[in-house]
Amino acid sequence: MPQECGCSEVQQSDYRGNISFTISGVQCQLWAAQTPHTHTRTPENYPLSGLDSNYCRNPDGEEKAWCYTTGTVRWNWCNVPNCNEQA
């Protein structure tokens, strides 16, 4: 599994790095937490998706890696590089 990037062919669902902020700079919520936003994308419900800590992931087939935020916006995209764009 890629640590520094995510493959666009699988919508970055393979990304296992430690980026934990959204594209707008807001810290990600812990996947196991239900505050400030409740959700069903938990490590228990998506055991193969690497929902560790508050790292950006794509457990559910969105267009790229994302996370729930610790701010007022429920979720947002993360700035995870695409592996096929790495040189």
C-alpha positions as semicolon CSV with decimal commas, in nm:
position;residue;x (nm);y (nm);z (nm)
1;M;0,000;0,000;0,000
2;P;0,138;0,343;-0,089
3;Q;0,254;0,558;0,200
4;E;0,322;0,884;0,015
5;C;0,052;0,884;-0,253
6;G;-0,271;0,721;-0,368
7;C;-0,342;0,560;-0,702
8;S;-0,605;0,747;-0,904
9;E;-0,719;0,422;-1,069
10;V;-0,870;0,320;-0,733
11;Q;-0,966;0,673;-0,621
12;Q;-0,677;0,674;-0,368
13;S;-0,846;0,398;-0,166
14;D;-0,501;0,239;-0,135
15;Y;-0,344;0,544;0,037
16;R;-0,202;0,459;0,382
17;G;0,007;0,768;0,456
18;N;-0,029;1,010;0,745
19;I;-0,181;1,326;0,593
20;S;-0,440;1,438;0,848
21;F;-0,555;1,780;0,724
22;T;-0,808;1,875;0,458
23;I;-0,729;2,083;0,151
24;S;-0,852;2,386;0,347
25;G;-0,611;2,315;0,634
26;V;-0,863;2,183;0,887
27;Q;-0,751;1,892;1,104
28;C;-0,926;1,561;1,038
29;Q;-1,152;1,396;1,295
30;L;-1,052;1,057;1,432
31;W;-1,226;0,785;1,231
32;A;-1,321;0,606;1,554
33;A;-1,472;0,926;1,705
34;Q;-1,830;1,040;1,673
35;T;-1,766;1,403;1,757
36;P;-1,791;1,662;1,629
37;H;-1,956;1,467;1,343
38;T;-2,139;1,134;1,375
39;H;-2,086;0,887;1,093
40;T;-2,078;0,520;0,992
41;R;-1,731;0,514;0,830
42;T;-1,568;0,352;1,132
43;P;-1,277;0,108;1,154
44;E;-1,528;-0,159;1,257
45;N;-1,752;-0,102;0,954
46;Y;-1,460;-0,066;0,706
47;P;-1,191;-0,298;0,850
48;L;-0,982;-0,314;0,529
49;S;-0,974;0,060;0,465
50;G;-0,692;0,160;0,701
51;L;-0,907;0,395;0,908
52;D;-0,628;0,460;1,157
53;S;-0,609;0,770;1,372
54;N;-0,735;1,072;1,176
55;Y;-0,550;1,006;0,850
56;C;-0,708;1,086;0,515
57;R;-0,862;0,779;0,352
58;N;-1,124;0,676;0,097
59;P;-1,318;0,386;0,248
60;D;-1,633;0,426;0,041
61;G;-1,545;0,488;-0,323
62;E;-1,549;0,869;-0,334
63;E;-1,338;1,036;-0,605
64;K;-1,028;1,066;-0,381
65;A;-0,902;1,058;-0,021
66;W;-1,102;1,262;0,230
67;C;-1,183;1,287;0,599
68;Y;-1,440;1,414;0,846
69;T;-1,321;1,744;0,991
70;T;-1,285;1,878;1,343
71;G;-1,448;2,201;1,223
72;T;-1,798;2,306;1,127
73;V;-1,776;2,157;0,776
74;R;-1,867;1,785;0,804
75;W;-1,603;1,651;0,561
76;N;-1,361;1,766;0,294
77;W;-1,106;1,637;0,042
78;C;-0,743;1,590;0,136
79;N;-0,441;1,695;-0,066
80;V;-0,303;1,343;-0,122
81;P;-0,076;1,323;-0,428
82;N;-0,165;1,076;-0,704
83;C;0,104;0,809;-0,744
84;N;0,091;0,821;-1,123
85;E;0,175;1,193;-1,109
86;Q;0,486;1,139;-0,895
87;A;0,813;1,182;-1,080
